[in-house]
Amino acid sequence: RTLEFYRQFGFADEMIKCGVIVRRAHLREAGAGGQSHEVLCLEFGDLGAGISPYPFVFTFPQDDHERFLNAKLEATSNAVEWNTSLTGLQQTGDGIVATVTGPQGEQTVTAAYICGCDGAHSKVRHSLGLGFAGATYEQLFFVCDAQVAGAGGDDLNVFLGERGLLLQFPVRSSGMQRLIGLVPPEFDDRDDLNFEVLRDSVERLLGTRVIAVNWFSPYRVHHRVADAFRREGAFILVNSARIHSPAGGQGISRERPACEPLQHGAGGFEQ
């Protein structure tokens, strides 16, 4: 769906050339001796052909994605103002008056509207007094980017074990693999949780070695939604408005960092 939106801007095909197209998913069941066997192979094209011009899963790293969109913004003579935070918000009959603090100190911005895209702890949502009802699932997950021995191709693999679940798919054209999985319950309370703690359980599901880990992060999945998405000229979007499981590819499941890019122009103001 993201690519369909980008198609309206005219740069979907350009982005596709920068990422990895995933056309198949394999469901594998872990067996004895650390080996897994394939239970099911799913062709995404069989599901999406005739429905979307992009009947596949597309992976594009967030840092590359950010640079791509920043370049498109700069081509319109606009730019993201980094290290800048919203500290105050007031709605008037003429629009929005926002107070922001950044490298140049505090300044006041007047705009027709404000779009809060500032995460689960949204300053915009709090300023509007909107509730964020929901809860957090007990199960702890992990995500990491790793070099996996023998990993090749551009397919998505889902590994199921008696007490485990692991997803593996390419995230960069360099061959780096994204691993997403469940943390075994016995490790939930570990303050020193890192990949080495999980290595044995992960490699048993994979059936191969993890050669190197680029980064690792544990996280919990939330299900929350705001009371409303708009108050006059103020809108809340994406993680400011809802957070939920990534199942189905429809949204973001975990909290984003507190530091978010901020941009303002003639028409509006976005954090």
GROMACS .gro file of C-alpha atoms in nm:
model
  271
    1ARG     CA    1   0.000   0.000   0.000
    2THR     CA    2   0.291   0.233   0.072
    3LEU     CA    3   0.417   0.181  -0.284
    4GLU     CA    4   0.071   0.261  -0.418
    5PHE     CA    5   0.085   0.596  -0.239
    6TYR     CA    6   0.438   0.660  -0.367
    7ARG     CA    7   0.316   0.580  -0.718
    8GLN     CA    8   0.089   0.885  -0.693
    9PHE     CA    9   0.400   1.096  -0.627
   10GLY     CA   10   0.577   0.937  -0.923
   11PHE     CA   11   0.871   0.769  -0.751
   12ALA     CA   12   0.755   0.417  -0.658
   13ASP     CA   13   0.951   0.251  -0.941
   14GLU     CA   14   1.263   0.445  -0.846
   15MET     CA   15   1.236   0.323  -0.488
   16ILE     CA   16   1.180  -0.039  -0.592
   17LYS     CA   17   1.516  -0.038  -0.768
   18CYS     CA   18   1.682   0.045  -0.435
   19GLY     CA   19   1.529  -0.234  -0.225
   20VAL     CA   20   1.455  -0.606  -0.232
   21ILE     CA   21   1.144  -0.767  -0.382
   22VAL     CA   22   1.023  -1.071  -0.187
   23ARG     CA   23   0.794  -1.287  -0.400
   24ARG     CA   24   0.761  -1.604  -0.189
   25ALA     CA   25   0.714  -1.709   0.172
   26HIS     CA   26   0.815  -2.049   0.308
   27LEU     CA   27   0.661  -2.194   0.623
   28ARG     CA   28   0.908  -2.430   0.788
   29GLU     CA   29   0.865  -2.655   1.090
   30ALA     CA   30   1.160  -2.726   1.315
   31GLY     CA   31   1.243  -3.092   1.356
   32ALA     CA   32   1.482  -3.310   1.551
   33GLY     CA   33   1.853  -3.241   1.523
   34GLY     CA   34   1.807  -2.873   1.444
   35GLN     CA   35   1.675  -2.937   1.093
   36SER     CA   36   1.356  -2.787   0.953
   37HIS     CA   37   1.131  -2.902   0.673
   38GLU     CA   38   0.904  -2.698   0.449
   39VAL     CA   39   0.533  -2.720   0.520
   40LEU     CA   40   0.406  -2.459   0.276
   41CYS     CA   41   0.531  -2.225   0.001
   42LEU     CA   42   0.319  -1.919  -0.073
   43GLU     CA   43   0.353  -1.707  -0.387
   44PHE     CA   44   0.255  -1.348  -0.308
   45GLY     CA   45   0.178  -1.288  -0.674
   46ASP     CA   46  -0.099  -1.547  -0.657
   47LEU     CA   47  -0.268  -1.333  -0.391
   48GLY     CA   48  -0.211  -0.985  -0.531
   49ALA     CA   49  -0.214  -1.019  -0.909
   50GLY     CA   50  -0.485  -0.796  -1.054
   51ILE     CA   51  -0.543  -0.629  -0.717
   52SER     CA   52  -0.224  -0.424  -0.684
   53PRO     CA   53   0.052  -0.325  -0.927
   54TYR     CA   54   0.289  -0.441  -0.651
   55PRO     CA   55   0.188  -0.802  -0.570
   56PHE     CA   56   0.491  -0.874  -0.354
   57VAL     CA   57   0.657  -0.787  -0.024
   58PHE     CA   58   0.911  -0.508  -0.057
   59THR     CA   59   1.191  -0.459   0.195
   60PHE     CA   60   1.376  -0.129   0.217
   61PRO     CA   61   1.583  -0.038   0.527
   62GLN     CA   62   1.446   0.250   0.733
   63ASP     CA   63   1.769   0.453   0.716
   64ASP     CA   64   1.781   0.425   0.334
   65HIS     CA   65   1.408   0.496   0.317
   66GLU     CA   66   1.457   0.811   0.525
   67ARG     CA   67   1.742   0.934   0.304
   68PHE     CA   68   1.533   0.866  -0.008
   69LEU     CA   69   1.237   1.070   0.118
   70ASN     CA   70   1.461   1.348   0.249
   71ALA     CA   71   1.613   1.382  -0.099
   72LYS     CA   72   1.265   1.409  -0.252
   73LEU     CA   73   1.170   1.675   0.003
   74GLU     CA   74   1.488   1.873  -0.059
   75ALA     CA   75   1.415   1.864  -0.432
   76THR     CA   76   1.107   2.077  -0.351
   77SER     CA   77   1.328   2.333  -0.170
   78ASN     CA   78   1.215   2.207   0.174
   79ALA     CA   79   1.412   2.033   0.447
   80VAL     CA   80   1.362   1.846   0.773
   81GLU     CA   81   1.470   2.041   1.081
   82TRP     CA   82   1.651   1.785   1.297
   83ASN     CA   83   1.705   1.803   1.674
   84THR     CA   84   1.392   2.014   1.708
   85SER     CA   85   1.105   1.943   1.949
   86LEU     CA   86   0.749   2.062   1.991
   87THR     CA   87   0.718   2.214   2.339
   88GLY     CA   88   0.381   2.391   2.318
   89LEU     CA   89   0.065   2.388   2.107
   90GLN     CA   90  -0.232   2.623   2.094
   91GLN     CA   91  -0.529   2.626   1.857
   92THR     CA   92  -0.672   2.962   1.758
   93GLY     CA   93  -0.952   3.063   1.530
   94ASP     CA   94  -0.696   3.123   1.255
   95GLY     CA   95  -0.503   2.796   1.288
   96ILE     CA   96  -0.218   2.656   1.496
   97VAL     CA   97   0.043   2.832   1.707
   98ALA     CA   98   0.326   2.592   1.795
   99THR     CA   99   0.629   2.653   2.013
  100VAL     CA  100   0.938   2.457   1.907
  101THR     CA  101   1.285   2.432   2.054
  102GLY     CA  102   1.591   2.347   1.848
  103PRO     CA  103   1.951   2.438   1.774
  104GLN     CA  104   1.848   2.803   1.724
  105GLY     CA  105   1.660   2.816   2.054
  106GLU     CA  106   1.287   2.857   2.100
  107GLN     CA  107   1.066   2.985   1.820
  108THR     CA  108   0.695   3.020   1.747
  109VAL     CA  109   0.546   2.877   1.429
  110THR     CA  110   0.202   2.972   1.296
  111ALA     CA  111   0.039   2.736   1.048
  112ALA     CA  112  -0.298   2.634   0.910
  113TYR     CA  113  -0.269   2.285   1.060
  114ILE     CA  114  -0.042   2.051   1.254
  115CYS     CA  115   0.008   1.680   1.184
  116GLY     CA  116   0.143   1.490   1.482
  117CYS     CA  117   0.351   1.192   1.366
  118ASP     CA  118   0.551   1.187   1.689
  119GLY     CA  119   0.506   0.832   1.813
  120ALA     CA  120   0.341   0.648   2.098
  121HIS     CA  121   0.425   0.928   2.346
  122SER     CA  122   0.295   1.195   2.105
  123LYS     CA  123   0.327   1.551   2.235
  124VAL     CA  124   0.059   1.657   1.987
  125ARG     CA  125  -0.187   1.396   2.114
  126HIS     CA  126  -0.118   1.487   2.478
  127SER     CA  127  -0.161   1.857   2.397
  128LEU     CA  128  -0.501   1.783   2.247
  129GLY     CA  129  -0.603   1.585   2.556
  130LEU     CA  130  -0.681   1.271   2.358
  131GLY     CA  131  -0.687   0.935   2.532
  132PHE     CA  132  -0.487   0.637   2.401
  133ALA     CA  133  -0.682   0.334   2.522
  134GLY     CA  134  -0.536  -0.014   2.502
  135ALA     CA  135  -0.275  -0.236   2.659
  136THR     CA  136   0.052  -0.420   2.604
  137TYR     CA  137   0.085  -0.789   2.518
  138GLU     CA  138   0.287  -0.988   2.770
  139GLN     CA  139   0.501  -1.170   2.514
  140LEU     CA  140   0.846  -1.021   2.452
  141PHE     CA  141   0.979  -1.008   2.094
  142PHE     CA  142   1.320  -0.936   1.947
  143VAL     CA  143   1.440  -0.793   1.618
  144CYS     CA  144   1.791  -0.790   1.475
  145ASP     CA  145   1.984  -0.761   1.150
  146ALA     CA  146   2.233  -1.041   1.105
  147GLN     CA  147   2.454  -1.230   0.865
  148VAL     CA  148   2.322  -1.586   0.846
  149ALA     CA  149   2.530  -1.876   0.716
  150GLY     CA  150   2.391  -2.018   0.394
  151ALA     CA  151   2.121  -1.753   0.364
  152GLY     CA  152   2.055  -1.668   0.004
  153GLY     CA  153   1.776  -1.562  -0.223
  154ASP     CA  154   1.506  -1.309  -0.162
  155ASP     CA  155   1.238  -1.519   0.005
  156LEU     CA  156   1.066  -1.482   0.342
  157ASN     CA  157   1.105  -1.777   0.579
  158VAL     CA  158   0.881  -1.844   0.879
  159PHE     CA  159   1.014  -2.102   1.126
  160LEU     CA  160   0.780  -2.268   1.375
  161GLY     CA  161   0.902  -2.465   1.676
  162GLU     CA  162   0.733  -2.622   1.974
  163ARG     CA  163   0.790  -2.305   2.176
  164GLY     CA  164   0.924  -2.065   1.917
  165LEU     CA  165   0.847  -1.847   1.618
  166LEU     CA  166   1.105  -1.682   1.393
  167LEU     CA  167   1.083  -1.475   1.074
  168GLN     CA  168   1.381  -1.436   0.842
  169PHE     CA  169   1.390  -1.218   0.531
  170PRO     CA  170   1.639  -1.006   0.336
  171VAL     CA  171   1.650  -0.643   0.443
  172ARG     CA  172   1.936  -0.506   0.233
  173SER     CA  173   2.071  -0.582  -0.112
  174SER     CA  174   2.403  -0.660   0.061
  175GLY     CA  175   2.250  -0.985   0.190
  176MET     CA  176   2.185  -0.877   0.549
  177GLN     CA  177   1.891  -1.070   0.700
  178ARG     CA  178   1.623  -0.935   0.933
  179LEU     CA  179   1.531  -1.175   1.214
  180ILE     CA  180   1.212  -1.123   1.417
  181GLY     CA  181   1.106  -1.371   1.681
  182LEU     CA  182   0.965  -1.455   2.021
  183VAL     CA  183   1.187  -1.436   2.326
  184PRO     CA  184   1.151  -1.761   2.529
  185PRO     CA  185   0.958  -1.686   2.853
  186GLU     CA  186   1.252  -1.785   3.072
  187PHE     CA  187   1.449  -1.487   2.935
  188ASP     CA  188   1.174  -1.224   2.971
  189ASP     CA  189   1.314  -1.067   3.285
  190ARG     CA  190   1.680  -1.063   3.183
  191ASP     CA  191   1.827  -0.712   3.221
  192ASP     CA  192   2.123  -0.818   3.006
  193LEU     CA  193   1.916  -0.964   2.722
  194ASN     CA  194   2.118  -0.970   2.399
  195PHE     CA  195   2.151  -1.196   2.099
  196GLU     CA  196   2.404  -1.423   2.267
  197VAL     CA  197   2.143  -1.513   2.529
  198LEU     CA  198   1.908  -1.625   2.249
  199ARG     CA  199   2.166  -1.765   2.007
  200ASP     CA  200   2.102  -2.136   2.079
  201SER     CA  201   1.723  -2.111   2.047
  202VAL     CA  202   1.745  -1.896   1.732
  203GLU     CA  203   1.998  -2.120   1.559
  204ARG     CA  204   1.792  -2.431   1.641
  205LEU     CA  205   1.496  -2.279   1.456
  206LEU     CA  206   1.709  -2.154   1.167
  207GLY     CA  207   1.899  -2.478   1.135
  208THR     CA  208   2.217  -2.282   1.066
  209ARG     CA  209   2.464  -2.044   1.230
  210VAL     CA  210   2.433  -1.669   1.275
  211ILE     CA  211   2.776  -1.541   1.177
  212ALA     CA  212   2.745  -1.179   1.286
  213VAL     CA  213   2.481  -0.947   1.437
  214ASN     CA  214   2.467  -0.586   1.322
  215TRP     CA  215   2.215  -0.472   1.585
  216PHE     CA  216   1.965  -0.628   1.826
  217SER     CA  217   1.664  -0.495   2.017
  218PRO     CA  218   1.393  -0.657   2.234
  219TYR     CA  219   1.046  -0.500   2.227
  220ARG     CA  220   0.687  -0.550   2.332
  221VAL     CA  221   0.381  -0.529   2.106
  222HIS     CA  222   0.104  -0.286   2.199
  223HIS     CA  223  -0.257  -0.246   2.093
  224ARG     CA  224  -0.377   0.112   2.142
  225VAL     CA  225  -0.587   0.362   1.951
  226ALA     CA  226  -0.657   0.731   2.012
  227ASP     CA  227  -1.001   0.864   2.107
  228ALA     CA  228  -1.003   1.077   1.791
  229PHE     CA  229  -0.766   1.156   1.505
  230ARG     CA  230  -0.852   1.525   1.464
  231ARG     CA  231  -0.932   1.835   1.665
  232GLU     CA  232  -1.005   2.126   1.429
  233GLY     CA  233  -0.675   2.194   1.250
  234ALA     CA  234  -0.476   1.940   1.449
  235PHE     CA  235  -0.435   1.582   1.324
  236ILE     CA  236  -0.259   1.280   1.469
  237LEU     CA  237  -0.126   1.012   1.237
  238VAL     CA  238   0.060   0.678   1.229
  239ASN     CA  239   0.200   0.574   1.571
  240SER     CA  240   0.055   0.882   1.737
  241ALA     CA  241  -0.292   0.755   1.646
  242ARG     CA  242  -0.259   0.377   1.678
  243ILE     CA  243  -0.006   0.107   1.755
  244HIS     CA  244  -0.070  -0.262   1.704
  245SER     CA  245   0.079  -0.592   1.596
  246PRO     CA  246   0.259  -0.593   1.258
  247ALA     CA  247   0.061  -0.905   1.159
  248GLY     CA  248  -0.085  -0.844   0.816
  249GLY     CA  249   0.161  -0.566   0.737
  250GLN     CA  250  -0.087  -0.293   0.824
  251GLY     CA  251   0.102  -0.091   1.083
  252ILE     CA  252   0.384  -0.042   1.327
  253SER     CA  253   0.385  -0.244   1.645
  254ARG     CA  254   0.633  -0.082   1.880
  255GLU     CA  255   0.725   0.257   2.011
  256ARG     CA  256   0.950   0.477   1.804
  257PRO     CA  257   1.238   0.676   1.953
  258ALA     CA  258   1.140   0.998   2.129
  259CYS     CA  259   1.347   1.202   1.882
  260GLU     CA  260   1.144   1.259   1.566
  261PRO     CA  261   1.209   1.480   1.263
  262LEU     CA  262   1.013   1.801   1.243
  263GLN     CA  263   0.923   2.013   0.942
  264HIS     CA  264   0.716   2.323   0.883
  265GLY     CA  265   0.628   2.532   0.582
  266ALA     CA  266   0.366   2.765   0.444
  267GLY     CA  267   0.081   2.518   0.457
  268GLY     CA  268   0.133   2.327   0.775
  269PHE     CA  269   0.357   2.197   1.046
  270GLU     CA  270   0.455   1.836   1.100
  271GLN     CA  271   0.642   1.676   1.387
   0.00000   0.00000   0.00000
